[in-house]
XYZ file of C-alpha atoms in Angstrom:
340
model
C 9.202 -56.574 -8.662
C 7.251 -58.812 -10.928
C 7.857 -58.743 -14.777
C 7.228 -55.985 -16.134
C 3.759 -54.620 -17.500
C 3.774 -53.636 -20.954
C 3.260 -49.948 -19.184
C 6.830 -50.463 -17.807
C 8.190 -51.845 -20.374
C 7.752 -48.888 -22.481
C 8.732 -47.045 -19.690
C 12.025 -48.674 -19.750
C 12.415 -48.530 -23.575
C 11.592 -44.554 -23.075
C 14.207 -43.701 -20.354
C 17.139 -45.989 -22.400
C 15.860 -43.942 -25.431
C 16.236 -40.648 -23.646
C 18.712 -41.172 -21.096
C 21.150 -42.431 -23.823
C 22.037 -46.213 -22.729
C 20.935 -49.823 -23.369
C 20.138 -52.863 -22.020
C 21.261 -56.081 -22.377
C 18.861 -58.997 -23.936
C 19.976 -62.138 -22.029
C 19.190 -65.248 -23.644
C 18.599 -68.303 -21.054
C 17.618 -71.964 -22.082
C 17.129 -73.128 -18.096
C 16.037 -72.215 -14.885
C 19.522 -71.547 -13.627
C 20.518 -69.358 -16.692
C 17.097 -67.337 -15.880
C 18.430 -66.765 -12.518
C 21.663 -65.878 -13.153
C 20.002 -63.133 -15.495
C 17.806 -62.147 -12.846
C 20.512 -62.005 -10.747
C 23.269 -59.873 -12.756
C 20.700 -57.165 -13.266
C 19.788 -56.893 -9.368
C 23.634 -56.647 -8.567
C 23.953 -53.969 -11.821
C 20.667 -52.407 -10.318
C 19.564 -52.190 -13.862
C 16.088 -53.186 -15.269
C 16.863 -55.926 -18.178
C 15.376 -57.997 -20.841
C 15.328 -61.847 -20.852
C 14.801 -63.851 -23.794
C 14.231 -67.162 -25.324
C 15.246 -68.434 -29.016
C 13.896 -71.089 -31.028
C 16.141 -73.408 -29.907
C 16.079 -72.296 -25.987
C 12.087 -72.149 -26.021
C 12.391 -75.849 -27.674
C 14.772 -77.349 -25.177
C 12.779 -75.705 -21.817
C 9.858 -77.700 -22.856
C 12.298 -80.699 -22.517
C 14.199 -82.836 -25.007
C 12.272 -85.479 -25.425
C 9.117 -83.114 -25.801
C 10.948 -80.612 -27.688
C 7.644 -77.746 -28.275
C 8.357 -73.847 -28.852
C 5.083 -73.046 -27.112
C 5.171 -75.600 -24.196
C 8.946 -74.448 -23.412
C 7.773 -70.441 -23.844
C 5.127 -70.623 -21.565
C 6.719 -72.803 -19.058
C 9.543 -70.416 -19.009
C 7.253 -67.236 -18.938
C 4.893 -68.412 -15.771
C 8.573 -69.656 -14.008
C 9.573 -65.969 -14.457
C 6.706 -64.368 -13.530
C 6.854 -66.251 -10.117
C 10.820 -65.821 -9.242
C 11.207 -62.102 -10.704
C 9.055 -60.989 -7.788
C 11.946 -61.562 -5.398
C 14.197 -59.315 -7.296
C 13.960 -55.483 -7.217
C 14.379 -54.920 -10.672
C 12.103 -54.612 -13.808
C 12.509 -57.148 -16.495
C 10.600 -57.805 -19.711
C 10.473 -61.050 -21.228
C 10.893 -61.596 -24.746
C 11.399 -63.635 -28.025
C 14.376 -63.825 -30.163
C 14.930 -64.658 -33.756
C 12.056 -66.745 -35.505
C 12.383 -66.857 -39.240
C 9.425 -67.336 -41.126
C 9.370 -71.532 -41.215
C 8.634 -71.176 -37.703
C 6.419 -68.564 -36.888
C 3.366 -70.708 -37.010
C 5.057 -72.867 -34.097
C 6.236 -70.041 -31.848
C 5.422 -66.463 -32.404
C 1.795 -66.791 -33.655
C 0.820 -69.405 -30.953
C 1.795 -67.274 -28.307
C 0.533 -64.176 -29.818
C -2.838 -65.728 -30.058
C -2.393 -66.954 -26.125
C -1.360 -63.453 -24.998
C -4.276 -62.018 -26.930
C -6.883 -64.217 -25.529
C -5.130 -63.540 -21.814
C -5.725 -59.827 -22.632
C -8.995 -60.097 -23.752
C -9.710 -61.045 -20.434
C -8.241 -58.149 -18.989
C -4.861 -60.306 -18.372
C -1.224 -59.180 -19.235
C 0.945 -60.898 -22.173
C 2.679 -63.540 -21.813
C 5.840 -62.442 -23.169
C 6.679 -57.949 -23.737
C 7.910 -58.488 -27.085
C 8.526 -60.917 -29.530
C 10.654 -60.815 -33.032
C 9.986 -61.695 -36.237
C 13.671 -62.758 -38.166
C 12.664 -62.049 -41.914
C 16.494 -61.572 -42.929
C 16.178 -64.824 -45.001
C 13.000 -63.490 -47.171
C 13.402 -60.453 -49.824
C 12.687 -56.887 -47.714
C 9.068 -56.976 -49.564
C 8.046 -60.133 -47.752
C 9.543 -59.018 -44.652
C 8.437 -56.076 -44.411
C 4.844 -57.700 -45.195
C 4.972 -60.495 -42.926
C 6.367 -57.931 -40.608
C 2.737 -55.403 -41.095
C 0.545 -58.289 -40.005
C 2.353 -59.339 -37.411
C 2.633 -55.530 -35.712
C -1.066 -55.271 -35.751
C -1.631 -58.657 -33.845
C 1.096 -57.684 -31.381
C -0.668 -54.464 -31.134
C -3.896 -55.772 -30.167
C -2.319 -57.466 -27.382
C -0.422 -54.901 -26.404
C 2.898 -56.438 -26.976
C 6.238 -54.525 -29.228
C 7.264 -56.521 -32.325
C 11.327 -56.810 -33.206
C 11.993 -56.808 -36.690
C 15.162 -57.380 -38.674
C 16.252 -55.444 -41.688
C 19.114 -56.407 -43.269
C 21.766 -59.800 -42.376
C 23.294 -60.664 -39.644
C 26.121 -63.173 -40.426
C 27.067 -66.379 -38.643
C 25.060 -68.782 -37.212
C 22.520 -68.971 -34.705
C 19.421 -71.918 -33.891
C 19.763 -73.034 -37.273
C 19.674 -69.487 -39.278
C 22.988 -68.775 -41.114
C 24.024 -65.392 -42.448
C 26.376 -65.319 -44.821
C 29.090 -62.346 -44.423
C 28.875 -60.140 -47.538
C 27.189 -56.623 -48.377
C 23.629 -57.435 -46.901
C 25.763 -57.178 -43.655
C 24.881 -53.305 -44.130
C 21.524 -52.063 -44.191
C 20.642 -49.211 -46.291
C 18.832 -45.434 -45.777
C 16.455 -46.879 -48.302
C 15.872 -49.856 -46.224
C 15.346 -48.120 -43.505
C 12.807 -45.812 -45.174
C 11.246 -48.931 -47.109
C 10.686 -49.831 -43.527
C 9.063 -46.788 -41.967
C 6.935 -46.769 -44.950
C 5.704 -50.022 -44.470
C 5.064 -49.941 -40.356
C 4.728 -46.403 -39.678
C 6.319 -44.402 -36.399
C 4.799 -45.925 -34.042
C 0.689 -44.804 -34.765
C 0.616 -49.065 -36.270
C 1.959 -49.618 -32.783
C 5.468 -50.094 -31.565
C 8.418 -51.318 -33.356
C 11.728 -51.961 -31.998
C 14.325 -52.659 -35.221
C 17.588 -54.646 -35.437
C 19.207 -52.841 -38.661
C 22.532 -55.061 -39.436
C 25.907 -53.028 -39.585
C 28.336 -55.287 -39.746
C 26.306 -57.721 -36.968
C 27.870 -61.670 -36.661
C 26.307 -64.174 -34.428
C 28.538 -66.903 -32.613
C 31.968 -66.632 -31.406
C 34.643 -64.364 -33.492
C 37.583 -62.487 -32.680
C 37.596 -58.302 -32.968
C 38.820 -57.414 -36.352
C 37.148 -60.520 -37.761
C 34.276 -58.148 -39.497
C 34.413 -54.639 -39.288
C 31.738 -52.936 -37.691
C 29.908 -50.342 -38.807
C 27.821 -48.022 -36.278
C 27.606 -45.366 -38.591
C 25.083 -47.690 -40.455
C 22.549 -46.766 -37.897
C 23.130 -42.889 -37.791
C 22.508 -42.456 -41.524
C 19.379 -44.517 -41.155
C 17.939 -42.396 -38.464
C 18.896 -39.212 -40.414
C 17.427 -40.562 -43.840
C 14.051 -40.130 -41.516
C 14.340 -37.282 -40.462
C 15.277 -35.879 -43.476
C 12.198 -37.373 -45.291
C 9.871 -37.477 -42.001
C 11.016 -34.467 -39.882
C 11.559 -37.323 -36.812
C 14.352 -37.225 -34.447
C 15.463 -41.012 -33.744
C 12.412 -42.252 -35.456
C 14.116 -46.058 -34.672
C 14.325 -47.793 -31.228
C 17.362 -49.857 -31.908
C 18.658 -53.548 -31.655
C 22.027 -54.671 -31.461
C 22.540 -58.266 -32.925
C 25.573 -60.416 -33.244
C 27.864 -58.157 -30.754
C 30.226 -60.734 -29.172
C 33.605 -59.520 -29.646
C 32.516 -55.951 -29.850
C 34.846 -53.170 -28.480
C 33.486 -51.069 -25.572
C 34.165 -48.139 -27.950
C 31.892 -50.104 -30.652
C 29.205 -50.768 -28.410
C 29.064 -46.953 -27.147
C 28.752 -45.351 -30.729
C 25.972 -47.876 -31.638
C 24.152 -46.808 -28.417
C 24.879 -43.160 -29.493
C 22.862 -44.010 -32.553
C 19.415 -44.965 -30.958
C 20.141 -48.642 -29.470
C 18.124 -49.003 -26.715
C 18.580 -53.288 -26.408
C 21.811 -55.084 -27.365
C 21.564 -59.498 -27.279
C 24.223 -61.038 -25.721
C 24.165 -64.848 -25.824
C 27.558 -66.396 -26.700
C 29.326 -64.334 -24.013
C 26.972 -65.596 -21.256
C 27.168 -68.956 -22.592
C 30.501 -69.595 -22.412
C 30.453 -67.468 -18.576
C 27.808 -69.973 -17.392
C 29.949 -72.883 -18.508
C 33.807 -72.287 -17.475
C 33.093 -72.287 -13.856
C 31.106 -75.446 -14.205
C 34.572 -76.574 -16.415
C 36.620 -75.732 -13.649
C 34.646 -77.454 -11.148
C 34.976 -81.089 -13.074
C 38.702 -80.482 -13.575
C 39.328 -79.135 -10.334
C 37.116 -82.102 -8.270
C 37.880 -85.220 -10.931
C 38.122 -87.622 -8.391
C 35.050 -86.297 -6.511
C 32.377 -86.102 -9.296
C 33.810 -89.872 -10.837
C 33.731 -92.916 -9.012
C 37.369 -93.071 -10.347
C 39.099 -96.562 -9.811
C 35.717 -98.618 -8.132
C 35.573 -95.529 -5.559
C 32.373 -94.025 -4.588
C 33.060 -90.281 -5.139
C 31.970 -87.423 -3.431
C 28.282 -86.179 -3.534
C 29.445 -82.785 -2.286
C 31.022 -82.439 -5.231
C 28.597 -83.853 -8.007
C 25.698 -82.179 -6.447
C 24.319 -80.392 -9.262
C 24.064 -77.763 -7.199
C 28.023 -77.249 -6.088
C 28.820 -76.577 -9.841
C 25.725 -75.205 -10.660
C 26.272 -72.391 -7.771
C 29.138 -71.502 -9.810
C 28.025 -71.504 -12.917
C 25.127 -68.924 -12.196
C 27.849 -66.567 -10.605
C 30.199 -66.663 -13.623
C 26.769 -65.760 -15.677
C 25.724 -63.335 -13.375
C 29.392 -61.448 -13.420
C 29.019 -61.492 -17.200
C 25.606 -59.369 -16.909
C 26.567 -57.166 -14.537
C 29.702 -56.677 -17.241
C 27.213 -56.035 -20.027
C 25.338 -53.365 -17.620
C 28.815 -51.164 -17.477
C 29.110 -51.899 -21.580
C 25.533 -50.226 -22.199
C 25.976 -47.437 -19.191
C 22.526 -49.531 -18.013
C 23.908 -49.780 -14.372
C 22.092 -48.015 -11.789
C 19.137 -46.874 -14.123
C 16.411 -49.151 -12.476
C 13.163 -47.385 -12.319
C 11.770 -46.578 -9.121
C-alpha cells in the first residue's frame, strides 16, 4: 500500500480511537531503520506511523549537508516509493521541533505540502508537531493556533505538547519536576485555544510523568491517571467524550500494565525511539564481536568481505529493529488491526 492519504490516516487515528489501541511512532534516521519500520508493522499486520526528529531529518540530508528540509523530503519521497511493497498503511510524520527551529523544519515543509496540495497533490508528511514545552502555555498554545490553521489548509494533523517531558532528546532537555504533570486547566486552556476539532485536527502529547532517553522502571513514576482527569475536565465543561486524541512521549521503560492504562485514557500513538535504537544496534554489536577477525584486516591480513559487507550486519540489524516493532504492536494491542 502506499503511504497513507490524509483520508486514511484519519481513518487509522478513528479505528485506534474507537477500537481502544495504539500505534507505535517509529523514529528512523536511515534507509535501513525505515525499513525495518516498514517491516515490523507488515509482520505485526498493523498500520503504523514513521517519523523523523530534528536531528534524524538533519542527518538523512547527510552530515556534511546537514538540512531539516533536504533530509525530510528525501526521506518522505524514499517512503512513498518502498511503502508500496508493503501491505500495510503508514503515515509519515514529524517529531519534536521547539520553537528555534520551526522556521527550518516545520514551516518549510508546511509551505511545500501546501503548495503540493494546491495543486491537487497529497502532503508531504500526515502530521507534523510543534514542541512548545520550553515556552510559557500562552505562547504555546499561540504558536500552536497558527500553526493548526496552516496544517489545516493542507490537510495535514498538528501534534502539540502540553506540559514537560523530562530527559533529553535532539538537543531539548526536560528537567524532572512538577511540569512533568499536566493539569485539567491545561488541558482546558488548550481546548479553549484550538477548539475540538472544527480549527482542524489536533493530536496532543499531555506529559504524565513522560522521560525521554534511557531509564530504568521506577526511575519516575508514571502517572496515566493524568490523562483521564484531563479528558473528564472536558467533558465536564464541554459535554465531549474523549475530546483528546492522545500521545505518548518518553515511554521507554514503561510497564505493559503502564502502557495499557494510558491507552485506556485516549492514546491513540505512543513514540518509541530509544528502544528501537538500541534493537537496531546490538545485532550489528554482535556481528563485530562475533566476526573480529573478518571485518579487521587484523595482523597485515586481508579480512573477509562476507563479513564487512555492510549488508551482512546490516541484515541483522533491521531484524533486531523489526522484532522490536512487532513487540511494540503486542504493547499497544495494534497487531492485526490493519485496515482493509
Amino acid at each position: 500500500m502506499p503511504v497513507a492519504t490524509p483520508e486514511v490516516y484519519a481513518e487509522m487515528l478513528d479505528k485506534a480511537k474507537r477500537d481502544a489501541f495504539a500505534y507505535p511512532a517509529i523514529n528512523v534516521s536511515s534507509s535501513q531503520t525505515l525499513n525495518a519500520a516498514l517491516a515490523g508493522f507488515a509482520e505485526a499486520e498493523s498500520d503504523g506511523i514513521i517519523q523523523v526528529s530534528t536531528g534524524g531529518a538533519e542527518y538523512l540530508s547527510g552530515p556534511t549537508v546537514k538540512d531539516m528540509v533536504t533530509g525530510s523530503l528525501a526521506f518522505a519521497a524514499y517512503a512513498h516509493e518502498v511503502a508500496k511493497k508493503y501491505p500495510v498503511n503508514v503515515a509519515l510524520h514529524t517529531d519534536h521541533c521547539p520553537e528555534n527551529k520551526l522556521d527550518g523544519f516545520v514551516r518549510p515543509l508546511l509551505a511545500a505540502s501546501t503548495e503540493r496540495v494546491k495543486q491537487s497533490g497529497l502532503p508531504y508528511f500526515q502530521s507534523h508537531m510543534w514542541d512548545g514545552s520550553a515556552v510559557p502555555l500562552d505562547e504555546n498554545l499561540q504558536i500552536a493556533e497558527e500553526l493548526l490553521a496552516a496544517c489545516a489548509a493542507a490537510n495535514v494533523i498538528l501534534e502539540i505538547e502540553v506540559g514537560v517531558v523530562g530527559g533529553e532528546e535532539d538537543g531539548i532537555v526536560g528537567a524532572i519536576d512538577d511540569k512533568l504533570y499536566t493539569t485539567p486547566g491545561d488541558a482546558l486552556a488548550t481546548v479553549a485555544a484550538l477548539g475540538t476539532g472544527e480549527k482542524g485536527r489536533y493530536l496532543t502529547a499531555l506529559t504524565f510523568g513522560n522521560v525521554h532517553g534511557v531509564y530504568k522502571p521506577g526511575n519516575v513514576k508514571l502517572r496515566p491517571a493524568v490523562l483521564d482527569a484531563a479528558q473528564k475536565a472536558v467533558q465536564e465543561k464541554y459535554g465531549i467524550a474523549r475530546a483528546f486524541d492522545f500521545v505518548f512521549h518518553g515511554g521507554s521503560g514503561s510497564t505493559a500494565e503502564e502502557i495499557a492504562e494510558a491507552v485506556s485514557y485516549g492514546v491513540i500513538k505512543m513514540n518509541i525511539d530509544t528502544d528501537t535504537q538500541y534493537a537496531f544496534t546490538r545485532p550489528a554489536a554482535d556481528h563485530m564481536f562475533r566476526n573480529y577477525d573478518g571485518v579487521l584486516k587484523v595482523d597485515g591480513e586481508v579480512g573477509d568481505k562476507k563479513k564487512y559487507d555492510p549488508r551482512s550486519w546490516g541484515k541483522a540489524a533491521e531484524a533486531g529493529m523489526a522484532a522490536r516493532v512487532v513487540e511494540a504492536c503486542q504493547h499497544l494491542s495494534s497487531t492485526g488491526t490493519k485496515l482493509g
